Coordinates of C-alpha atoms in Angstrom, one line a residue:
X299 CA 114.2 -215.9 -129.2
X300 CA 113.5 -214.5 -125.9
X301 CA 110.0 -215.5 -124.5
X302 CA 107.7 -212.9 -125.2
X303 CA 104.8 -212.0 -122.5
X304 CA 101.3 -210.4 -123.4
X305 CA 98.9 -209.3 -120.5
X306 CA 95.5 -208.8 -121.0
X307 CA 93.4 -207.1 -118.8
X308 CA 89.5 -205.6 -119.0
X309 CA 87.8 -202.7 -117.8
X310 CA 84.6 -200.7 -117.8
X311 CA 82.7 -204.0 -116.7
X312 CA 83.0 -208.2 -116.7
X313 CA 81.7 -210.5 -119.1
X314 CA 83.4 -208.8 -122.1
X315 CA 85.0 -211.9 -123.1
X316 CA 88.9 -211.6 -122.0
X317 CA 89.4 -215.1 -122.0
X318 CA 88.0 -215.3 -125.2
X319 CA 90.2 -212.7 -126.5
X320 CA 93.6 -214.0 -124.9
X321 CA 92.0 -217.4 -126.3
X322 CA 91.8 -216.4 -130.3
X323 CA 95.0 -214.6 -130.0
X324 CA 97.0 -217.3 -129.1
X325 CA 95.3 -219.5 -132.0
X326 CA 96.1 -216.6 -134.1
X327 CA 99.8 -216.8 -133.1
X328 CA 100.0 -220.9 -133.0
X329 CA 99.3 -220.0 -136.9
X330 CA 101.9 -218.3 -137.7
X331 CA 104.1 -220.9 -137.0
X332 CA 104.7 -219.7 -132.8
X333 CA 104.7 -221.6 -129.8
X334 CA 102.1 -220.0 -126.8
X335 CA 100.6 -221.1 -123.6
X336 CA 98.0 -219.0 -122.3
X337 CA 97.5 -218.2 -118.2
X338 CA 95.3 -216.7 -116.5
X339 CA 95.5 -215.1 -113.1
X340 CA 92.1 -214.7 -110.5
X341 CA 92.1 -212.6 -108.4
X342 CA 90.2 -214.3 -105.6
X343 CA 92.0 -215.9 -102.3
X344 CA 90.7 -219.6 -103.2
X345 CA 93.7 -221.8 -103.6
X346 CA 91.9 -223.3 -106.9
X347 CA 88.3 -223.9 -108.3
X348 CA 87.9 -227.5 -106.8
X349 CA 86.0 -226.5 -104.1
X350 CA 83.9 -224.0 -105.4
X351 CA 80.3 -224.2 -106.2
X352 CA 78.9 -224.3 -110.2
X353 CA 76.2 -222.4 -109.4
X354 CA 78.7 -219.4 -108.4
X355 CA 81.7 -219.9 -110.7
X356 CA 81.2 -222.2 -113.9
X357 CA 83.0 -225.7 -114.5
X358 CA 86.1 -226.7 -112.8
X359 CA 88.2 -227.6 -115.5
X360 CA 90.8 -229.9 -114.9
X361 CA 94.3 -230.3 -116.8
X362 CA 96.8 -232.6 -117.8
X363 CA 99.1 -232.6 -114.5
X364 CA 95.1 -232.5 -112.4
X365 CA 94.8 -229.3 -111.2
X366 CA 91.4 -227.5 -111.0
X367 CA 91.6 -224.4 -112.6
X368 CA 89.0 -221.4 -114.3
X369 CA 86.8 -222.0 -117.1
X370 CA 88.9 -219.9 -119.1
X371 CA 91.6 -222.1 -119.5
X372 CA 89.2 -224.7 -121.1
X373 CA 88.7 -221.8 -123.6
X374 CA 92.3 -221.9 -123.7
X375 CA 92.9 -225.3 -124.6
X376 CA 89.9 -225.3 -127.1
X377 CA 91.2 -222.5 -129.2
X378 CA 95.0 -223.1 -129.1
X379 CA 95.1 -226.7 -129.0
X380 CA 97.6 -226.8 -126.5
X381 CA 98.0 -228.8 -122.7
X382 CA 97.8 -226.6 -120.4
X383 CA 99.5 -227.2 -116.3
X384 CA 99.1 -226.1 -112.8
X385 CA 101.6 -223.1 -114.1
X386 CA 98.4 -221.6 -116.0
X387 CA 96.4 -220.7 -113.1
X388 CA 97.4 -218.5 -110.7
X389 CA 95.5 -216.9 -107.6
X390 CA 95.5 -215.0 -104.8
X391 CA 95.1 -218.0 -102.7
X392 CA 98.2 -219.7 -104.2
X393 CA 100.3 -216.7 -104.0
X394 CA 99.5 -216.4 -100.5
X395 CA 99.9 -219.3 -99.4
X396 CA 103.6 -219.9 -101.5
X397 CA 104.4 -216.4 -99.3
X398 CA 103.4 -217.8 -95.7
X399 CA 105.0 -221.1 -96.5
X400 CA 108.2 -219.3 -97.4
X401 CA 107.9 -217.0 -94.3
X402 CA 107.5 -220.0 -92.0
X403 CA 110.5 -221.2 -93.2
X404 CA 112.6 -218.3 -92.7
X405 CA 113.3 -218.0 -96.2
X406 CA 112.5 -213.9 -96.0
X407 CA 115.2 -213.7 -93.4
X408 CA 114.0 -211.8 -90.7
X409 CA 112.4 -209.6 -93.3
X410 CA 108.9 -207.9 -92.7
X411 CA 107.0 -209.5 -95.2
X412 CA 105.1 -207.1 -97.4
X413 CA 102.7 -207.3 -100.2
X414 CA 105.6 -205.2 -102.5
X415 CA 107.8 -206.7 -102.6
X416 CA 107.6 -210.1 -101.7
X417 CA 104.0 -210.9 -103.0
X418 CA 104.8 -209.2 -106.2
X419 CA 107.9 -211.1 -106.8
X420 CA 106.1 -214.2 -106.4
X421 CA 103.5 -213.1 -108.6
X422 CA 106.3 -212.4 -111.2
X423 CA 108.2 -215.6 -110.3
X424 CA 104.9 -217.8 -111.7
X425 CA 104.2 -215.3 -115.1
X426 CA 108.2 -216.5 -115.4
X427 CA 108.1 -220.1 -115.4
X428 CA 107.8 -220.5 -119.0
X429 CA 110.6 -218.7 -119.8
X430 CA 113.6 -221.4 -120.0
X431 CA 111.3 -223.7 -121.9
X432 CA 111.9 -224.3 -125.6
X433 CA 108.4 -225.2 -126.4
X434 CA 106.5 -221.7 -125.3
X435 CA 108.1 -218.3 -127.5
X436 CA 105.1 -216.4 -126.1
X437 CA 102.7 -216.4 -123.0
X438 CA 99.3 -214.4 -123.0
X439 CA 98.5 -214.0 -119.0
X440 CA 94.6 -213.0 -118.7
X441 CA 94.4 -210.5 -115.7
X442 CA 91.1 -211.6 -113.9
X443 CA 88.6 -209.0 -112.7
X444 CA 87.9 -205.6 -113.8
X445 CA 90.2 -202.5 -113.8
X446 CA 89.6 -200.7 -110.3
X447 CA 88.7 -204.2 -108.2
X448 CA 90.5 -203.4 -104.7
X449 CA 91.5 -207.2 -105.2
X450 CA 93.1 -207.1 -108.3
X451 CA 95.7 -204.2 -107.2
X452 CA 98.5 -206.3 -106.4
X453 CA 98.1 -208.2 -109.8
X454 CA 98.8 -205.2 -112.0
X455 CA 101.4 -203.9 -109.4
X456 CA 102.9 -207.3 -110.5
X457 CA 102.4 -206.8 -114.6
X458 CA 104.0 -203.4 -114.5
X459 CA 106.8 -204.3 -112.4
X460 CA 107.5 -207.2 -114.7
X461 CA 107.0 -204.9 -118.0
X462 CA 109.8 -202.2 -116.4
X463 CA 112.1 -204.9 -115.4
X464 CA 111.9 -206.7 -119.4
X465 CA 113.0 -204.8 -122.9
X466 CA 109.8 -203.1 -124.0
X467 CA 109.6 -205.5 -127.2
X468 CA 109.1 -208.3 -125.0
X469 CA 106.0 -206.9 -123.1
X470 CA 102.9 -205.9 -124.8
X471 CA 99.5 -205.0 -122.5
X472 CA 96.2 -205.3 -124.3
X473 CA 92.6 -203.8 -122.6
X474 CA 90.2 -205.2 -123.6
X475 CA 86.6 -202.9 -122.6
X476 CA 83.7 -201.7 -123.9
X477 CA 82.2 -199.0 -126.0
X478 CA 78.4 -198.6 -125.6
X479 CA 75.6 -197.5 -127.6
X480 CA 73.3 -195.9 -125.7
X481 CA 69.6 -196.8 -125.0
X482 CA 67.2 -195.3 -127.5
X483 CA 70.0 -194.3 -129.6
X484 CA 72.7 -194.9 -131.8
X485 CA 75.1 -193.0 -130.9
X486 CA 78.3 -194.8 -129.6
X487 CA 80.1 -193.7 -126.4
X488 CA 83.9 -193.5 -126.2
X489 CA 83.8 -191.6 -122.4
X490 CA 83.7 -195.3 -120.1
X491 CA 86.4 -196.6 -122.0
X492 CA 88.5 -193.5 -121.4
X493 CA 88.1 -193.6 -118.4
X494 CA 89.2 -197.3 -117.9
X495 CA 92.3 -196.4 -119.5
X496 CA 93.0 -193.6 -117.0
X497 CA 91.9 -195.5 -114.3
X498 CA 95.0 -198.4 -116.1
X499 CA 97.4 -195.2 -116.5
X500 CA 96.8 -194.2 -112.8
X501 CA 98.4 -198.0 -111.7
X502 CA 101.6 -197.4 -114.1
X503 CA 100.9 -199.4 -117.1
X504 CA 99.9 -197.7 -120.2
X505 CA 98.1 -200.2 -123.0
X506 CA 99.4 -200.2 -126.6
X507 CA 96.4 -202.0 -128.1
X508 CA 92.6 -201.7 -126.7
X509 CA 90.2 -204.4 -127.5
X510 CA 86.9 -202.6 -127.4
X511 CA 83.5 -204.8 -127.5
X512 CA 81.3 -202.8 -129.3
X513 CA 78.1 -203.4 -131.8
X514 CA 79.3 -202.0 -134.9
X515 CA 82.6 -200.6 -136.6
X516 CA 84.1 -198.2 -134.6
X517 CA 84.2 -194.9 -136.8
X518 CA 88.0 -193.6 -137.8
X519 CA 86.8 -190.0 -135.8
X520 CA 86.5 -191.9 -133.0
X521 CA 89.3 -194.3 -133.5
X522 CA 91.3 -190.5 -133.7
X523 CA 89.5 -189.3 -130.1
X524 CA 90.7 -192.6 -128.6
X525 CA 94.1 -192.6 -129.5
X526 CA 94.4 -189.2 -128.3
X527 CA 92.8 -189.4 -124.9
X528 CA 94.1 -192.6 -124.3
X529 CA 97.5 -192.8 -125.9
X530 CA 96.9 -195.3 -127.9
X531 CA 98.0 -195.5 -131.8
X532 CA 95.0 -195.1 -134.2
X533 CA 96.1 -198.8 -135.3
X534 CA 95.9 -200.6 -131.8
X535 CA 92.4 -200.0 -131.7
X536 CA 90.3 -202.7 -132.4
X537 CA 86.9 -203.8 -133.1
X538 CA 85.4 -206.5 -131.0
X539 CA 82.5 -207.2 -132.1
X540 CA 79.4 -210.0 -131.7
X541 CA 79.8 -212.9 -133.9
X542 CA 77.0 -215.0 -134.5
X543 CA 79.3 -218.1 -133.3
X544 CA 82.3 -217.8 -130.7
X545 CA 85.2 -219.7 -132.9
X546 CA 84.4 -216.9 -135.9
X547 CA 86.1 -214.3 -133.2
X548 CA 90.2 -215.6 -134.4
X549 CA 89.2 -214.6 -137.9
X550 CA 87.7 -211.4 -136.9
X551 CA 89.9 -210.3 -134.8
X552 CA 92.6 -210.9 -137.8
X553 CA 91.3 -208.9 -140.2
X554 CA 90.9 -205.9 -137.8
X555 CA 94.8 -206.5 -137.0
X556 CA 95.5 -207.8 -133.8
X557 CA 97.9 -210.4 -134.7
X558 CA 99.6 -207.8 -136.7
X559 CA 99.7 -205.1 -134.3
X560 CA 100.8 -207.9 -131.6
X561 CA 103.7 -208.8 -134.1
X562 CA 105.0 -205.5 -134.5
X563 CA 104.9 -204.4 -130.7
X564 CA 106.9 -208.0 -129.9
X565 CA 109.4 -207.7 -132.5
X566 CA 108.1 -211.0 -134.2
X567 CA 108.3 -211.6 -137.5
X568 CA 104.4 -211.4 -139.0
X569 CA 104.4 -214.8 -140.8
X570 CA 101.5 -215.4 -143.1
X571 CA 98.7 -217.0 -141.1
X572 CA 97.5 -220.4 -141.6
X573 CA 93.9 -219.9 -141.1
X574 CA 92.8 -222.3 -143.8
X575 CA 91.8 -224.8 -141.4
X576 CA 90.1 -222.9 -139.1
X577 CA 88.0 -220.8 -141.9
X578 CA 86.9 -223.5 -143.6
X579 CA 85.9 -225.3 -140.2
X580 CA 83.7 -221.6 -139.8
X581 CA 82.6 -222.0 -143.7
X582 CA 81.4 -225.6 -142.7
X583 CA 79.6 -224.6 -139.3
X584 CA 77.2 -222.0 -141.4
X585 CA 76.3 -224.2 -144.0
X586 CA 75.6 -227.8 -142.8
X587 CA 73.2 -227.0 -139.5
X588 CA 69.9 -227.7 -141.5
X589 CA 69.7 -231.3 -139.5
X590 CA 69.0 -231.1 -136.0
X591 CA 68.9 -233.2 -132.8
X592 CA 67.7 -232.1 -129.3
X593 CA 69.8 -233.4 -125.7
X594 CA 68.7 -233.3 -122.7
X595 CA 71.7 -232.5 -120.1
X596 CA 70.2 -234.0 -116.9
X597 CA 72.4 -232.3 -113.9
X598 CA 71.3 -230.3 -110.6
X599 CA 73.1 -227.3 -111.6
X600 CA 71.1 -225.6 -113.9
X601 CA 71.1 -221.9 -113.1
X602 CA 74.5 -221.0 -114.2
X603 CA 74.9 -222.6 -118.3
X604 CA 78.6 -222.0 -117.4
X605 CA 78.2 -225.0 -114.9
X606 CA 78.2 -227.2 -118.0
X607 CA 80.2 -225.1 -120.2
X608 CA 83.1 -228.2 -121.6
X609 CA 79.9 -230.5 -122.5
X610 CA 77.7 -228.2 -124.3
X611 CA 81.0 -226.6 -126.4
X612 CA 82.1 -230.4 -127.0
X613 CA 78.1 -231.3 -128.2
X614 CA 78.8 -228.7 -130.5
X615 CA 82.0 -229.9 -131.9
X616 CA 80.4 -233.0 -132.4
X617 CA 77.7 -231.3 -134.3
X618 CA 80.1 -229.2 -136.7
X619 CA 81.6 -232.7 -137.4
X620 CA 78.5 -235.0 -138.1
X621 CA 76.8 -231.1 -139.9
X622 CA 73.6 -231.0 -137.4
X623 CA 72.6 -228.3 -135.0
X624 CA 72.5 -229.6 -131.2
X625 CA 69.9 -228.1 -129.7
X626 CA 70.7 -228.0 -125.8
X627 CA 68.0 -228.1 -122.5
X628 CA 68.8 -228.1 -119.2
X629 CA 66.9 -230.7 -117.3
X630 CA 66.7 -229.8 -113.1
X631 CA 67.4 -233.8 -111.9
X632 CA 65.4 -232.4 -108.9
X633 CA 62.1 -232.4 -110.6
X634 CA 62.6 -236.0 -112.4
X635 CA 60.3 -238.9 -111.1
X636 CA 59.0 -242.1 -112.5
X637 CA 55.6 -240.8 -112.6
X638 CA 57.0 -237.7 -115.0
X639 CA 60.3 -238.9 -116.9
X640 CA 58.2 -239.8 -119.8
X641 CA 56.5 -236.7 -120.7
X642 CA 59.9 -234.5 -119.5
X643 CA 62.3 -236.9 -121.8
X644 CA 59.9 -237.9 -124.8
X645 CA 60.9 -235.1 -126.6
X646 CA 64.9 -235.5 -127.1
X647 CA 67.1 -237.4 -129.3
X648 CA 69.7 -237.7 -126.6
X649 CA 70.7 -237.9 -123.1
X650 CA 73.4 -236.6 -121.0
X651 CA 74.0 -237.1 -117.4
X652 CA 77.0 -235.1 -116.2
X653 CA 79.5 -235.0 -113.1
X654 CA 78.4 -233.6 -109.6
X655 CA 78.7 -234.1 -106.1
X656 CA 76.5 -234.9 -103.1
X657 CA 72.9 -236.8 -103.0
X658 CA 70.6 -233.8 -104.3
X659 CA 69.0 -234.8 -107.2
X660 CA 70.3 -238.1 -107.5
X661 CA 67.0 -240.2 -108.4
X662 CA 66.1 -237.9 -110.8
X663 CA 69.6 -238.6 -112.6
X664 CA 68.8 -242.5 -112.4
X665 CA 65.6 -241.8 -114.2
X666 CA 66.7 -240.6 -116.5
X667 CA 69.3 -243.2 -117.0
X668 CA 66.3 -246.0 -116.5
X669 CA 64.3 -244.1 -119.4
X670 CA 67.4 -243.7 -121.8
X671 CA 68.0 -247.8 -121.4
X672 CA 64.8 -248.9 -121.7
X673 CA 63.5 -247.1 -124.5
X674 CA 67.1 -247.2 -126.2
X675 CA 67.5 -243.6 -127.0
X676 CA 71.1 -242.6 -127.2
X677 CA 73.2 -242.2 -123.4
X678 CA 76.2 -240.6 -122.2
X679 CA 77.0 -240.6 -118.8
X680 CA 79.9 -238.6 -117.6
X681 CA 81.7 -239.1 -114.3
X682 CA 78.6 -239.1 -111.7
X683 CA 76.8 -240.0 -114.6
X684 CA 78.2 -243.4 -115.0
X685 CA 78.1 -243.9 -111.5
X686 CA 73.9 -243.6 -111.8
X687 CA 73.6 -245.7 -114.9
X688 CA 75.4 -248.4 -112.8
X689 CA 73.2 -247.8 -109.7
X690 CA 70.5 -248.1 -112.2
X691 CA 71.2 -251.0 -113.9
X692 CA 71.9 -253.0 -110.2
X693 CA 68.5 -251.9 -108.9
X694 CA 66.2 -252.6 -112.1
X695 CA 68.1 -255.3 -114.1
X696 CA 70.0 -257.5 -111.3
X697 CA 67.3 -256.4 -108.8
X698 CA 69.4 -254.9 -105.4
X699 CA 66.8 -252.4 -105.2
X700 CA 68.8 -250.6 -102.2
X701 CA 72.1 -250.7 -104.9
X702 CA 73.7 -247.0 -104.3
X703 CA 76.8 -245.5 -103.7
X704 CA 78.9 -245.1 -100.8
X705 CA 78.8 -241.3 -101.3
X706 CA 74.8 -241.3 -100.7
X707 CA 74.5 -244.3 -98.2
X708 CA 77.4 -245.1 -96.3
X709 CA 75.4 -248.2 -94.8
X710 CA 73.6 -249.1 -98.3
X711 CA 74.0 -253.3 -98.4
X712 CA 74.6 -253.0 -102.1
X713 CA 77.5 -250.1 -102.7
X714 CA 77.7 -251.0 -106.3
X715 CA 79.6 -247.4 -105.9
X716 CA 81.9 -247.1 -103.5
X717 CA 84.9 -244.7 -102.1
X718 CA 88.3 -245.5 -103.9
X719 CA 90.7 -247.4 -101.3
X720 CA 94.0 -244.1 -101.5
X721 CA 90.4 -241.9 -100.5
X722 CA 89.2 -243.3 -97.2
X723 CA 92.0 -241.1 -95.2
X724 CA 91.6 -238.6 -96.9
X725 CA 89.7 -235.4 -95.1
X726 CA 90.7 -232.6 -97.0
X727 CA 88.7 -231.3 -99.7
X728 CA 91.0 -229.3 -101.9
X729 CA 93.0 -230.8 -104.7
X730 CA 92.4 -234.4 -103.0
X731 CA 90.5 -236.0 -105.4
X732 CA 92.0 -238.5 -108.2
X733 CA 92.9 -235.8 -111.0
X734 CA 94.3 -235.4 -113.8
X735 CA 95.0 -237.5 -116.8
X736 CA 94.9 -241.5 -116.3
X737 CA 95.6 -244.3 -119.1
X738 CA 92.6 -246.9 -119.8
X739 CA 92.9 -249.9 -121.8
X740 CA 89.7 -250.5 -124.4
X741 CA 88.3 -253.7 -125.4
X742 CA 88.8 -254.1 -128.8
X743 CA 85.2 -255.9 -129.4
X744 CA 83.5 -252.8 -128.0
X745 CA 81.6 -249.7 -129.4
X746 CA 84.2 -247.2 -128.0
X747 CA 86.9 -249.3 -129.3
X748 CA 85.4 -248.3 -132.6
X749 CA 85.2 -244.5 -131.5
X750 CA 88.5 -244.2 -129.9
X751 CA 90.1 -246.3 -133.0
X752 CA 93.0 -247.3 -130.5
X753 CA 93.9 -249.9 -127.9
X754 CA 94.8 -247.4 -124.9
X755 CA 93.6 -243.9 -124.0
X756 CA 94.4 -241.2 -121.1
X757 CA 91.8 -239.6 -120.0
X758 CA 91.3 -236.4 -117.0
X759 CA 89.7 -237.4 -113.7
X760 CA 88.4 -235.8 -111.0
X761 CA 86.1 -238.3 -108.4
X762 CA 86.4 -239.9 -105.8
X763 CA 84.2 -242.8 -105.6
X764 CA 84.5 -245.8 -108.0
X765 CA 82.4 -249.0 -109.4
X766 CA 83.1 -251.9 -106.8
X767 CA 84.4 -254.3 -108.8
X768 CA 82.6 -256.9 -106.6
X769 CA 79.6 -256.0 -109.0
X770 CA 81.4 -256.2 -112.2
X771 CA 81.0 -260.2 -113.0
X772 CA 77.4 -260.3 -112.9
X773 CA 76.9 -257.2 -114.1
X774 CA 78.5 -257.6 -117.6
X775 CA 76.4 -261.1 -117.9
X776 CA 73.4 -259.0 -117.4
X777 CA 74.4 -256.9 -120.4
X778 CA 76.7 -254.0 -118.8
X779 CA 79.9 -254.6 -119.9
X780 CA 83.1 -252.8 -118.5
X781 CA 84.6 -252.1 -121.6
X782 CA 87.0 -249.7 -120.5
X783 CA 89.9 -251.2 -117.6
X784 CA 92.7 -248.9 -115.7
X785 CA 96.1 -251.1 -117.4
X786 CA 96.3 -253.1 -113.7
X787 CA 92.5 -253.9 -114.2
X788 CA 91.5 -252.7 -111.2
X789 CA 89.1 -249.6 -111.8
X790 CA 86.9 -249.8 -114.2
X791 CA 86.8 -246.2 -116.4
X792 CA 84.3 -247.2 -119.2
X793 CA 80.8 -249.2 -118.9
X794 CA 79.2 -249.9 -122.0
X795 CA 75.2 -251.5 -122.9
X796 CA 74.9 -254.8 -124.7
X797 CA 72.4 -255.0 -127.6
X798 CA 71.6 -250.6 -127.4
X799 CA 72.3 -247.9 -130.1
X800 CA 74.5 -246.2 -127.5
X801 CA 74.8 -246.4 -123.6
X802 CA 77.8 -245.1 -122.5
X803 CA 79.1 -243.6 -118.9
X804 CA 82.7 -243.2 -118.4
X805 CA 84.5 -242.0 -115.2
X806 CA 86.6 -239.4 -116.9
X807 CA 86.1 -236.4 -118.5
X808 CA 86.0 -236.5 -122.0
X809 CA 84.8 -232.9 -122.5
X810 CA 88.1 -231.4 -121.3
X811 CA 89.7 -232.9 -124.6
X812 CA 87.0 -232.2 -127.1
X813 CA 88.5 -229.3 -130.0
X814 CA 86.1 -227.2 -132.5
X815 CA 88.2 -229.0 -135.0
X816 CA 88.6 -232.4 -133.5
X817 CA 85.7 -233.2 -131.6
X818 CA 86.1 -235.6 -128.8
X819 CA 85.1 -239.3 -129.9
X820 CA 82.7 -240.0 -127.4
X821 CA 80.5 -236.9 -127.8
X822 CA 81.1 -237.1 -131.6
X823 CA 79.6 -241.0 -131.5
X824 CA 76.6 -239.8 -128.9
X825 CA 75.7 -237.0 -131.4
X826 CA 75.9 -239.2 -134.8
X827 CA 73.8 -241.7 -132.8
X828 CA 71.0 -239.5 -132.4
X829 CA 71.3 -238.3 -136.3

């Protein structure tokens, strides 16, 4: 079968949930028995999301092959189930600079170089790279941005381009955009999502399904208006509306006929779905949340939730599993001192000390990791968060009270944390950073042994600093044992608390692996823990 290609694009405004719509289609498709990656193309002029901030644009999240990519893509992964590469994320940046590495070699001959064609065809070269592999029948490319963005032009230009140059039943473009009610009223209002569609129509592509947000059933007279004005079959229109918890949207979206509609267009044969799984995951989510648990996620970059996004969806996993509600706050660092930790953490069950960067709230962090040790409530520390419950530990148990890391306190006489060795030449920012998935051996007598249920793991990264292994022999006869070892023993990946219901900080990621259906094991043990 030739690989079929499905764009998705939004208009009218952002935030109507493209990713998530790309997202449950491919789960929806990965039922019926097909193979799909998902991609997603942004259309800012970053090379990647490693260097920019939380505050402005969510998570990095990181895949298999360590490339920082969108927040979608974790979305992605979470509802298909699939590994996901550097091939998935595409920018302008990365187009741009493929082009002006190819001009400076000559490979243009002579050729003025131009946005059409040559950034176009290089646009269309990366939606192509999944095309000669067995694995992938069909690839859902989000189109990032909205409809009428001066710096998304050249993307569509690219999409419709690709969808002349391909048999019809091998391209299918969904728009996804909104039909509101409006204020006062109840009256809902077809006119900005015609003119989206125009606005689409004008730049050559033409959409044979519309995905339109909206907060009730859209009525068959206006289905009828729609496909007329917008050229659209009666059938490709679909209902998107707000469910109560984002993995119902697959199931919603089936029974108003998206998958079906997506089948017919792409010549694919519409195998029964097997839902089961994910339905009775839903069925289980509504009816066992009567228990509940409060965490505290202790970080420095509160203002944007979507900072945090992997950890708070992998919490939840953890709670559809142990059948508790995880109540989530969002702790500024910044405000923590050891005159206030006490009446800011008393409250909570749990907590969580994320990844970051740079010395801004640090103390708070180790606070917080001081409070969860000593009063033996339930501790995961992720990345940056390990790295605190370490500085901790060598400033209040072994007693280096200047014990810090080399990131903070270049000079500090104790750098319990310290810069990894392939780092220290190192003076560019982007993409530099360890990344990507890394193996760990587990000690078999240790708690996460018991989690994991296996000798050897692989787990994403993305750091630079490390524990100093100078530290590690006295620390584990204090109590903190480094139950977690890269395979030549060298960096330590997983620290673990003697004689405590759970203290765990790991170097890696876990929360890039957690599933709706297969929660991660760490998060799944912090959350039972606090049960």
């Amino acid at each position: 079968m030739k690989t079929k290609h499905i764009f998705v694009t939004g208009g009218v405004m952002s935030g109507l949930g493209k990713g998530i719509t790309a997202a449950s289609l491919g789960r929806l498709l990965k039922n019926r028995g097909y193979k799909v990656i998902n991609q997603k193309m942004d259309p800012y002029l970053n090379v990647d999301s490693g260097t920019m901030s939380p505050i402005e644009h969510g998570e990095a999240f990181v895949t298999e092959d360590g490339f920082e990519t969108d927040l979608d893509l974790g979305h992605y992964e979470r509802f298909v189930d699939e590994p996901l590469d550097r091939n998935c994320s595409i920018t302008t940046g990365r187009i741009y600079s493929n082009v002006i590495e190819k001009e400076r070699k000559g490979e243009y001959l002579g050729k003025t170089v131009q946005v059409i064609p040559h950034v176009t065809n290089e646009m269309k070269r990366l939606i192509s790279v999944f095309d000669d592999r067995e694995d992938v029948d069909v690839v859902i490319t989000e189109i990032g941005g909205t409809i009428g963005d001066i710096e998304g032009l050249s993307f569509i230009e690219a999409i419709r381009q690709f969808g002349m140059e391909r048999p019809k039943e091998d391209v299918l473009y969904i728009h996804v955009t909104l039909i509101p009610t409006v204020m006062g009223g109840h009256e809902l209002k077809s006119k900005p999502t015609q003119h989206s569609v125009k606005e689409l129509q004008s730049m050559g592509i033409t959409p044979d399904i519309l995905v339109c947000r909206v907060e009730r059933e859209i009525p068959e007279s206006m289905k009828e208006k729609l496909a007329l004005y917008c050229n659209v079959r009666k059938e490709c229109i679909i209902s998107n509306l707000t469910v109560s918890n984002l993995y119902e949207l697959p199931l919603m979206l089936e029974e108003e006929g998206l998958a079906l509609e997506t089948c017919k267009h792409l010549g694919l044969e519409n195998i029964e779905p097997h839902n089961e799984e994910w339905a009775n995951m839903i069925e289980n989510i509504k009816k066992n949340n009567k228990k509940e648990v409060n965490v505290a996620i202790v970080g420095k970059y509160i203002s944007l939730e979507d900072s945090y996004l992997s950890i708070v969806e992998s919490l939840r996993h953890a709670g559809f599993k142990e059948s508790v509600k995880v109540n989530i706050s969002y702790i500024n660092s910044e405000g923590i001192t050891k005159d206030n930790v006490d009446q800011i953490l008393k409250e909570y069950n749990g907590i969580l000390v994320p990844g970051g960067f740079g010395e801004r709230g640090i103390e708070g962090k180790i606070e917080a990791a001081k409070y969860a040790r000593e009063n033996k409530i339930p501790y995961l520390g992720i990345c940056l968060g390990m790295q605190m419950a370490v500085i901790e530990f060598a400033r209040n148990v072994l007693g280096y009270k200047n014990a810090n890391s080399e990131e903070f306190d270049n000079k500090t006489e104790n750098p319990v944390i310290h810069i990894m060795e392939e780092q220290k030449k190192i003076d560019k920012k982007g993409g530099t950073m360890r990344l990507g998935a890394y193996p760990c051996i587990l000690d078999k007598n240790s708690l996460v042994h018991k989690l994991y249920g296996k000798d050897e793991i692989a787990e994403r990264h993305r750091h630079r600093y490390e524990y100093n292994t100078d530290y590690k022999e006295e620390c584990e006869k204090s109590g903190l044992k480094c139950v977690g070892m890269s395979p030549d023993n060298k960096l330590v990946e997983i620290v673990e608390l003697e004689k405590h219901p759970f203290f765990i900080g790991c170097q890696f990621h876990p929360e890039f692996k957690s599933r709706p259906n297969r929660p991660h094991p760490l998060f799944d043990g912090f959350v039972n823990a606090m049960k």
